[in-house]
Tab-separated table of N, CA, C and O in Angstrom:
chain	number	residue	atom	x	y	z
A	115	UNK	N	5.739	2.862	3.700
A	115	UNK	CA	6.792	3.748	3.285
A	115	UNK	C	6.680	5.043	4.086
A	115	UNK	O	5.543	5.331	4.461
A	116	UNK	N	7.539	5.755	4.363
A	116	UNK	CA	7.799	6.334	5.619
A	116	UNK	C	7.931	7.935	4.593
A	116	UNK	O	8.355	8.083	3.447
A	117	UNK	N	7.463	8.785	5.418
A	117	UNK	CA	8.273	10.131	4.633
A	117	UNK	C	9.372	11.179	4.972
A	117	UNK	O	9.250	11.982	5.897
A	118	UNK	N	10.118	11.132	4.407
A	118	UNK	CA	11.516	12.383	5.146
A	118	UNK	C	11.034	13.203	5.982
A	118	UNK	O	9.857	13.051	6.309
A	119	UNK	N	11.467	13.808	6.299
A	119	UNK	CA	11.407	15.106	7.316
A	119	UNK	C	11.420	15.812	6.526
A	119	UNK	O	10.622	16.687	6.863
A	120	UNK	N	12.076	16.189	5.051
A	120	UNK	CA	12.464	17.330	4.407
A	120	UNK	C	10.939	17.399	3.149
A	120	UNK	O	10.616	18.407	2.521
A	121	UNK	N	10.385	16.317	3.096
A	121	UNK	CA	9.649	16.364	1.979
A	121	UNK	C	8.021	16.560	2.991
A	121	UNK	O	7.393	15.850	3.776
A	122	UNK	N	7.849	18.101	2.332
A	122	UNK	CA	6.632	18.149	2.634
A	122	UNK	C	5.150	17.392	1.658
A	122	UNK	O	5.316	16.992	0.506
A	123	UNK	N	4.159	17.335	2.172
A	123	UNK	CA	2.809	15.910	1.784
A	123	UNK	C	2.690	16.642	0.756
A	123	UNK	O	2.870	17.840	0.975
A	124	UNK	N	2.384	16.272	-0.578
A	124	UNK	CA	2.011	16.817	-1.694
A	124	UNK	C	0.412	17.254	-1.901
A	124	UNK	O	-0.340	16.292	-2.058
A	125	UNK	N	-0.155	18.458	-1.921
A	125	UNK	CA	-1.032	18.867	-1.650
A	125	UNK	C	-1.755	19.082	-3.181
A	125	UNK	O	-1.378	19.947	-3.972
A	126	UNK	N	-2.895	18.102	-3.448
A	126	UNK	CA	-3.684	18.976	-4.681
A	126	UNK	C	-4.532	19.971	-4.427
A	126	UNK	O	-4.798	20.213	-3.250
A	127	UNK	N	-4.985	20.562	-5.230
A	127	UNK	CA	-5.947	21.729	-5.369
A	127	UNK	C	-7.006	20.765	-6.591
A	127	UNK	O	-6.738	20.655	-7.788
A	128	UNK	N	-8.168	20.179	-5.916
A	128	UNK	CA	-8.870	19.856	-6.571
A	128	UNK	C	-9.934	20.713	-7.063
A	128	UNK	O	-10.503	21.319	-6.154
A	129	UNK	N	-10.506	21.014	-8.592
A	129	UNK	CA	-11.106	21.844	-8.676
A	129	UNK	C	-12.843	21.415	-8.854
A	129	UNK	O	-12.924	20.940	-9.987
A	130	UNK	N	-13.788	21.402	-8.410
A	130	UNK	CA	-15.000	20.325	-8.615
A	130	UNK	C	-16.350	21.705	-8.513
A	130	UNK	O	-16.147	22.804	-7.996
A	131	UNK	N	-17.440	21.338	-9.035
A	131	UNK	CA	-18.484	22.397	-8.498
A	131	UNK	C	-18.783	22.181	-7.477
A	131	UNK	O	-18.814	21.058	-6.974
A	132	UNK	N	-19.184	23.625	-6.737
A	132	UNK	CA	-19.245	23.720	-5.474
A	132	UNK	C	-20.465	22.525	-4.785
A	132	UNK	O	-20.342	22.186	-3.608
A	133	UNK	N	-21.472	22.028	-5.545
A	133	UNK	CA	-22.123	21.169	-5.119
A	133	UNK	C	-22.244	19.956	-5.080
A	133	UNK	O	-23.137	19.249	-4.613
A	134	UNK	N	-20.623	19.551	-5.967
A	134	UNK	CA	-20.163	18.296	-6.014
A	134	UNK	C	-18.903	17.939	-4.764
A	134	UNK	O	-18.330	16.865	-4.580
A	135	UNK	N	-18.685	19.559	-3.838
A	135	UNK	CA	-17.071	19.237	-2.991
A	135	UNK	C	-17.879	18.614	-2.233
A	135	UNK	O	-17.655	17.406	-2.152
A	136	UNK	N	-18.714	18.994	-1.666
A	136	UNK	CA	-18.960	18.305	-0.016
A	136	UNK	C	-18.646	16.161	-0.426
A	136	UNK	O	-17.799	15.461	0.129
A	137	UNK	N	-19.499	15.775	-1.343
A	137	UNK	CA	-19.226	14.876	-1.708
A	137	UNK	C	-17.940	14.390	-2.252
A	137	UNK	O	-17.782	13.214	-2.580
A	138	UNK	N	-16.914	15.402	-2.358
A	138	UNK	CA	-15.772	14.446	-2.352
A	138	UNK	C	-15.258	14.650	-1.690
A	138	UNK	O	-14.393	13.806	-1.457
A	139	UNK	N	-15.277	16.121	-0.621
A	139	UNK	CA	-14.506	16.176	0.577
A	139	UNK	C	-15.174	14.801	1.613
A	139	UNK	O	-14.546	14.833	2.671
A	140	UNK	N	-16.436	13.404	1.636
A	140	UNK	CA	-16.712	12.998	2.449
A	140	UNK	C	-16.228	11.810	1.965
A	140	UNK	O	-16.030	11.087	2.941
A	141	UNK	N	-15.882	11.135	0.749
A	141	UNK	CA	-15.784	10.008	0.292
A	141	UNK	C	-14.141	10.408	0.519
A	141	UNK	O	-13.601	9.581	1.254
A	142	UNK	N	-13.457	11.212	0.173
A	142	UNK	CA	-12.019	11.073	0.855
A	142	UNK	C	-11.541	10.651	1.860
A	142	UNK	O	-10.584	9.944	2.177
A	143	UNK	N	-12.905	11.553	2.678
A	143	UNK	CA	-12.321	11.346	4.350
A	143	UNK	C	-12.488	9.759	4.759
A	143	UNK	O	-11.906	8.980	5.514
A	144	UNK	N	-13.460	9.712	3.963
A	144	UNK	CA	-14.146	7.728	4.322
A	144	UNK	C	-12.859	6.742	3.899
A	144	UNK	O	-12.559	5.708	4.496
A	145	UNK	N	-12.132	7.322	2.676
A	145	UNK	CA	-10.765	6.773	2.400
A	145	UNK	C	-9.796	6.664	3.126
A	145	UNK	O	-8.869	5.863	3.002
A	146	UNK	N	-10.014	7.813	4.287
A	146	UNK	CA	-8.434	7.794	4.543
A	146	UNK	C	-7.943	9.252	4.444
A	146	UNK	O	-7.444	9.803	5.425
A	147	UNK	N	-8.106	9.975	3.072
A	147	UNK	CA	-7.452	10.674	2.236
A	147	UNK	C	-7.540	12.394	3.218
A	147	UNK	O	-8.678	12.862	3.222
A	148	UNK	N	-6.598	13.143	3.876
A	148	UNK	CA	-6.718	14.234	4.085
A	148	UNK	C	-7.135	15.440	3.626
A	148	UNK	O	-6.349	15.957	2.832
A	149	UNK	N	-8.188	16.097	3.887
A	149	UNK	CA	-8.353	17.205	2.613
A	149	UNK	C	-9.352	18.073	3.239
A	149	UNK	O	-10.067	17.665	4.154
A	150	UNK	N	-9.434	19.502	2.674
A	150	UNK	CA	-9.813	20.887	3.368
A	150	UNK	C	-10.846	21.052	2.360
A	150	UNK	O	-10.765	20.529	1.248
A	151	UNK	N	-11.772	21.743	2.723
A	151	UNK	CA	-12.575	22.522	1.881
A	151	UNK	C	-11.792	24.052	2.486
A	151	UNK	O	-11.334	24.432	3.563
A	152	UNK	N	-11.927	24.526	1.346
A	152	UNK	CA	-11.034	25.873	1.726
A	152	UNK	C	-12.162	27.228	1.654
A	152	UNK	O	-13.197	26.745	1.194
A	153	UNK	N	-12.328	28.400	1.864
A	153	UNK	CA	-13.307	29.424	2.388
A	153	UNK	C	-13.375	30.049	0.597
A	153	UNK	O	-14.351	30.640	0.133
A	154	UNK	N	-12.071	29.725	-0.189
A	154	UNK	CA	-12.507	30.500	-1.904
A	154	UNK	C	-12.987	29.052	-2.621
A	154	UNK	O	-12.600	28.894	-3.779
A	155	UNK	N	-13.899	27.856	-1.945
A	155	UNK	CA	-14.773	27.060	-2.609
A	155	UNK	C	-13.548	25.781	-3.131
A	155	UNK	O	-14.021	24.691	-3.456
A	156	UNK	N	-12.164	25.949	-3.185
A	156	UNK	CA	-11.671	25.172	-3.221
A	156	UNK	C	-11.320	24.086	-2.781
A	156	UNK	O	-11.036	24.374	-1.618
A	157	UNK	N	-11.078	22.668	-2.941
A	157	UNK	CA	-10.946	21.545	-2.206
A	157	UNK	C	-9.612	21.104	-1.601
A	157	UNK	O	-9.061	21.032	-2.699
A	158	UNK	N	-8.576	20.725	-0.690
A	158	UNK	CA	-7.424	20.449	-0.881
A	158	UNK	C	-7.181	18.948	-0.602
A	158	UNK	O	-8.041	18.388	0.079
A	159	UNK	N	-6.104	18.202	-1.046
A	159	UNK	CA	-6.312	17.157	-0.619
A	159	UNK	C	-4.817	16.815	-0.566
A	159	UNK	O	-3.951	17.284	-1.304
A	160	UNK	N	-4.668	16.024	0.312
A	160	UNK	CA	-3.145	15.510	0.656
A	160	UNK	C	-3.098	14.048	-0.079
A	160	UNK	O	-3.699	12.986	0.082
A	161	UNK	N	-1.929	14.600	-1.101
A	161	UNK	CA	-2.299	12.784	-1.908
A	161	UNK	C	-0.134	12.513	-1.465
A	161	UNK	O	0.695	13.392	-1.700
A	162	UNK	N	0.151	11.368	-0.949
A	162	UNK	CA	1.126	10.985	-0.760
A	162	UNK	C	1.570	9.481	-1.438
A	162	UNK	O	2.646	8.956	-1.152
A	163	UNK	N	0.770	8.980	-2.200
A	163	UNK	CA	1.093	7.617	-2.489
A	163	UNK	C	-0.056	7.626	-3.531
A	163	UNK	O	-1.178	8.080	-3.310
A	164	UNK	N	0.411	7.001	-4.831
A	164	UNK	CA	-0.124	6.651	-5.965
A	164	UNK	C	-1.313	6.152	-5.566
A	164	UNK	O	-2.187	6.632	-6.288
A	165	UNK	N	-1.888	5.211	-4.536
A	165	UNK	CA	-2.895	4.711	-4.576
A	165	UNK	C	-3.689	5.856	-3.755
A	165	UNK	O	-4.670	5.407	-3.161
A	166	UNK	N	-3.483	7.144	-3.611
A	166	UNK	CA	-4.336	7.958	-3.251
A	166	UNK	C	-4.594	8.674	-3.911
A	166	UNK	O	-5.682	9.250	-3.920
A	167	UNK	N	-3.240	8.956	-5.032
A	167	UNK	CA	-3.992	9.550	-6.146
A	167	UNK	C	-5.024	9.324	-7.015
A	167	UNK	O	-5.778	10.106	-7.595
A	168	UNK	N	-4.925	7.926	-7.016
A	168	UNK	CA	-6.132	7.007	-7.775
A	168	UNK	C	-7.005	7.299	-7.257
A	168	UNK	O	-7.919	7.674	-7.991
A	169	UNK	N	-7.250	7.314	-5.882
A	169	UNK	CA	-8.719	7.123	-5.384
A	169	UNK	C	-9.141	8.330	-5.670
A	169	UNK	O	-10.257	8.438	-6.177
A	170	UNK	N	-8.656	9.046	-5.512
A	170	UNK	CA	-8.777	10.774	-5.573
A	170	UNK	C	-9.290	11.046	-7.256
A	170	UNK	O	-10.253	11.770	-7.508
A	171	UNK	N	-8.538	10.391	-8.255
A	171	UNK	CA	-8.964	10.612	-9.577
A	171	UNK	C	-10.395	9.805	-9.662
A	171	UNK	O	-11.400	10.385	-10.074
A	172	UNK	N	-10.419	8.586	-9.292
A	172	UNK	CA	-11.671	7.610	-8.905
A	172	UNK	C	-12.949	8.906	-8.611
A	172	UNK	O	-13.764	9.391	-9.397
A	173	UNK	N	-12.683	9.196	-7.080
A	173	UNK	CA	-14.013	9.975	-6.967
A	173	UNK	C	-14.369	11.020	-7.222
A	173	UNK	O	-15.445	11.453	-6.809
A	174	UNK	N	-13.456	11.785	-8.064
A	174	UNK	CA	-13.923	12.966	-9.030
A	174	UNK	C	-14.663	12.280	-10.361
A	174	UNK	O	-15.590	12.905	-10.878
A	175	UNK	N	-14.244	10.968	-10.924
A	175	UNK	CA	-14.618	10.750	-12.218
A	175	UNK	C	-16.099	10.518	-11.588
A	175	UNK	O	-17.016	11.013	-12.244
A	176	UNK	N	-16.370	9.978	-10.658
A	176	UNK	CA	-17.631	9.274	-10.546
A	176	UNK	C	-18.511	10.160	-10.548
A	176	UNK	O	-19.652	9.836	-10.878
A	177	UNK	N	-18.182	11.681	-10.134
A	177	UNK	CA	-19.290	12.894	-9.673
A	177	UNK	C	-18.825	13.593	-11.357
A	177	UNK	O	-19.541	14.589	-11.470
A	178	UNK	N	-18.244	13.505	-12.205
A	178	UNK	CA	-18.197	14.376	-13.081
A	178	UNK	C	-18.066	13.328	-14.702
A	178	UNK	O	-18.400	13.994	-15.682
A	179	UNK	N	-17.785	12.360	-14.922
A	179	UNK	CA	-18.217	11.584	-15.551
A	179	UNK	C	-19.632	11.903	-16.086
A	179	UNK	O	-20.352	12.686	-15.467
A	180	UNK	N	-20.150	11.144	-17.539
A	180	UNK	CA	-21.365	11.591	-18.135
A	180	UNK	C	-21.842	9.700	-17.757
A	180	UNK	O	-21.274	8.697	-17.325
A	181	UNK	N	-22.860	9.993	-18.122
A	181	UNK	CA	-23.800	8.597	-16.842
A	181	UNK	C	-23.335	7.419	-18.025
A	181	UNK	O	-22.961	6.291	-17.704
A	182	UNK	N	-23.431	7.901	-19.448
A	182	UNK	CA	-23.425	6.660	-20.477
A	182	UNK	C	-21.295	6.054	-20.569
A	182	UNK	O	-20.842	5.042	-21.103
A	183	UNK	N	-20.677	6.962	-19.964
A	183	UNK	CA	-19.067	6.298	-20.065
A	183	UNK	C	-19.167	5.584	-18.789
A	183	UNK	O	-18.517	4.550	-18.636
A	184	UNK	N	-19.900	6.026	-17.886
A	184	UNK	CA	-19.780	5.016	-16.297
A	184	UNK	C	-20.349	3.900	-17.018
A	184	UNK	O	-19.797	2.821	-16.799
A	185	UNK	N	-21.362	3.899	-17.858
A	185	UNK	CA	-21.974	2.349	-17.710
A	185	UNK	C	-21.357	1.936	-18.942
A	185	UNK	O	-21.995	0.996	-19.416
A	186	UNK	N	-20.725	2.147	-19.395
A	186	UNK	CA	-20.017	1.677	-20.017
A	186	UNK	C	-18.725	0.530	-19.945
A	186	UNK	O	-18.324	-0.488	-20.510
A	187	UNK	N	-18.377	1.487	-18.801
A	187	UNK	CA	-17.118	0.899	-18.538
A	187	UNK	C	-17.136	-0.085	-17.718
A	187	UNK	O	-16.240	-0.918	-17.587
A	188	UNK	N	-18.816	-0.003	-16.744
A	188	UNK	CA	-19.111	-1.045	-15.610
A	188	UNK	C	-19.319	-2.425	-16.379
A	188	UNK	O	-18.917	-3.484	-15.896
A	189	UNK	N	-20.156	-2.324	-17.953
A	189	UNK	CA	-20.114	-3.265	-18.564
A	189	UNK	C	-19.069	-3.964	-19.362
A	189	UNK	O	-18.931	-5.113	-19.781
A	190	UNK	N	-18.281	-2.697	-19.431
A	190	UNK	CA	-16.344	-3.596	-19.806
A	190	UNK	C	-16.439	-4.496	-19.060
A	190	UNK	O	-16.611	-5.680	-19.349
A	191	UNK	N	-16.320	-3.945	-17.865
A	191	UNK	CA	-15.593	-4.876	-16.135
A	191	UNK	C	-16.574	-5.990	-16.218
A	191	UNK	O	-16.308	-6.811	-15.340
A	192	UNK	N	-17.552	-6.321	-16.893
A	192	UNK	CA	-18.287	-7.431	-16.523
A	192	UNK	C	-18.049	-8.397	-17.306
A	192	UNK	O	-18.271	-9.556	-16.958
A	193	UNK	N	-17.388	-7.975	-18.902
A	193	UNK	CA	-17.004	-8.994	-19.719
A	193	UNK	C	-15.698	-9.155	-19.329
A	193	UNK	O	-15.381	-10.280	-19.715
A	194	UNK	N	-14.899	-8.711	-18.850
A	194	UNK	CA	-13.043	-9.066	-18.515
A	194	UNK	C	-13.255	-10.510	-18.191
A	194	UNK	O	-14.057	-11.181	-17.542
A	195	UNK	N	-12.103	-10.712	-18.981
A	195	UNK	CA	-11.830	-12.179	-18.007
A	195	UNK	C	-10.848	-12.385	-17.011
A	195	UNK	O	-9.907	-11.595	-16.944
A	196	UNK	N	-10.936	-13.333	-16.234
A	196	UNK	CA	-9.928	-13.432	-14.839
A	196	UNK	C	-8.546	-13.447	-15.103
A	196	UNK	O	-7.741	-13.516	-14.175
């Protein structure tokens, strides 16, 4: 899917502790996903398509998540059925 000329990339302002950006400014970039660390500690990220927003919500939960809902949910995913 292609984007207008008129519609500029939708830019978040992700907000994360400062010792959690580097790690999501690197797992973005490994995505694909465009994004700044900015000089007032802020993160930016260019999300243009739902499945970047996901990923983007994805690797904030993983760095800010509490350790017992991750394993939690890893053990959902293991009982699902096909």
């Amino acid at each position: 899917m292609e984007q207008s000329q008129n519609q500029a990339p939708a830019m978040q302002l992700v907000l994360v502790q400062r010792g959690d950006r580097w790690q999501v400014y690197q797992r973005l970039q490994e995505l694909g996903i465009p994004c700044w660390c900015c000089s007032d500690g802020c993160l930016k990220a260019e999300i243009n398509t739902p499945t970047a927003a996901l990923q983007l919500w994805s690797v904030v939960r993983q760095l800010t998540a509490k350790r017992r809902e991750l394993t939690f949910l890893l053990q959902r995913c293991w009982h699902c059925k096909p």
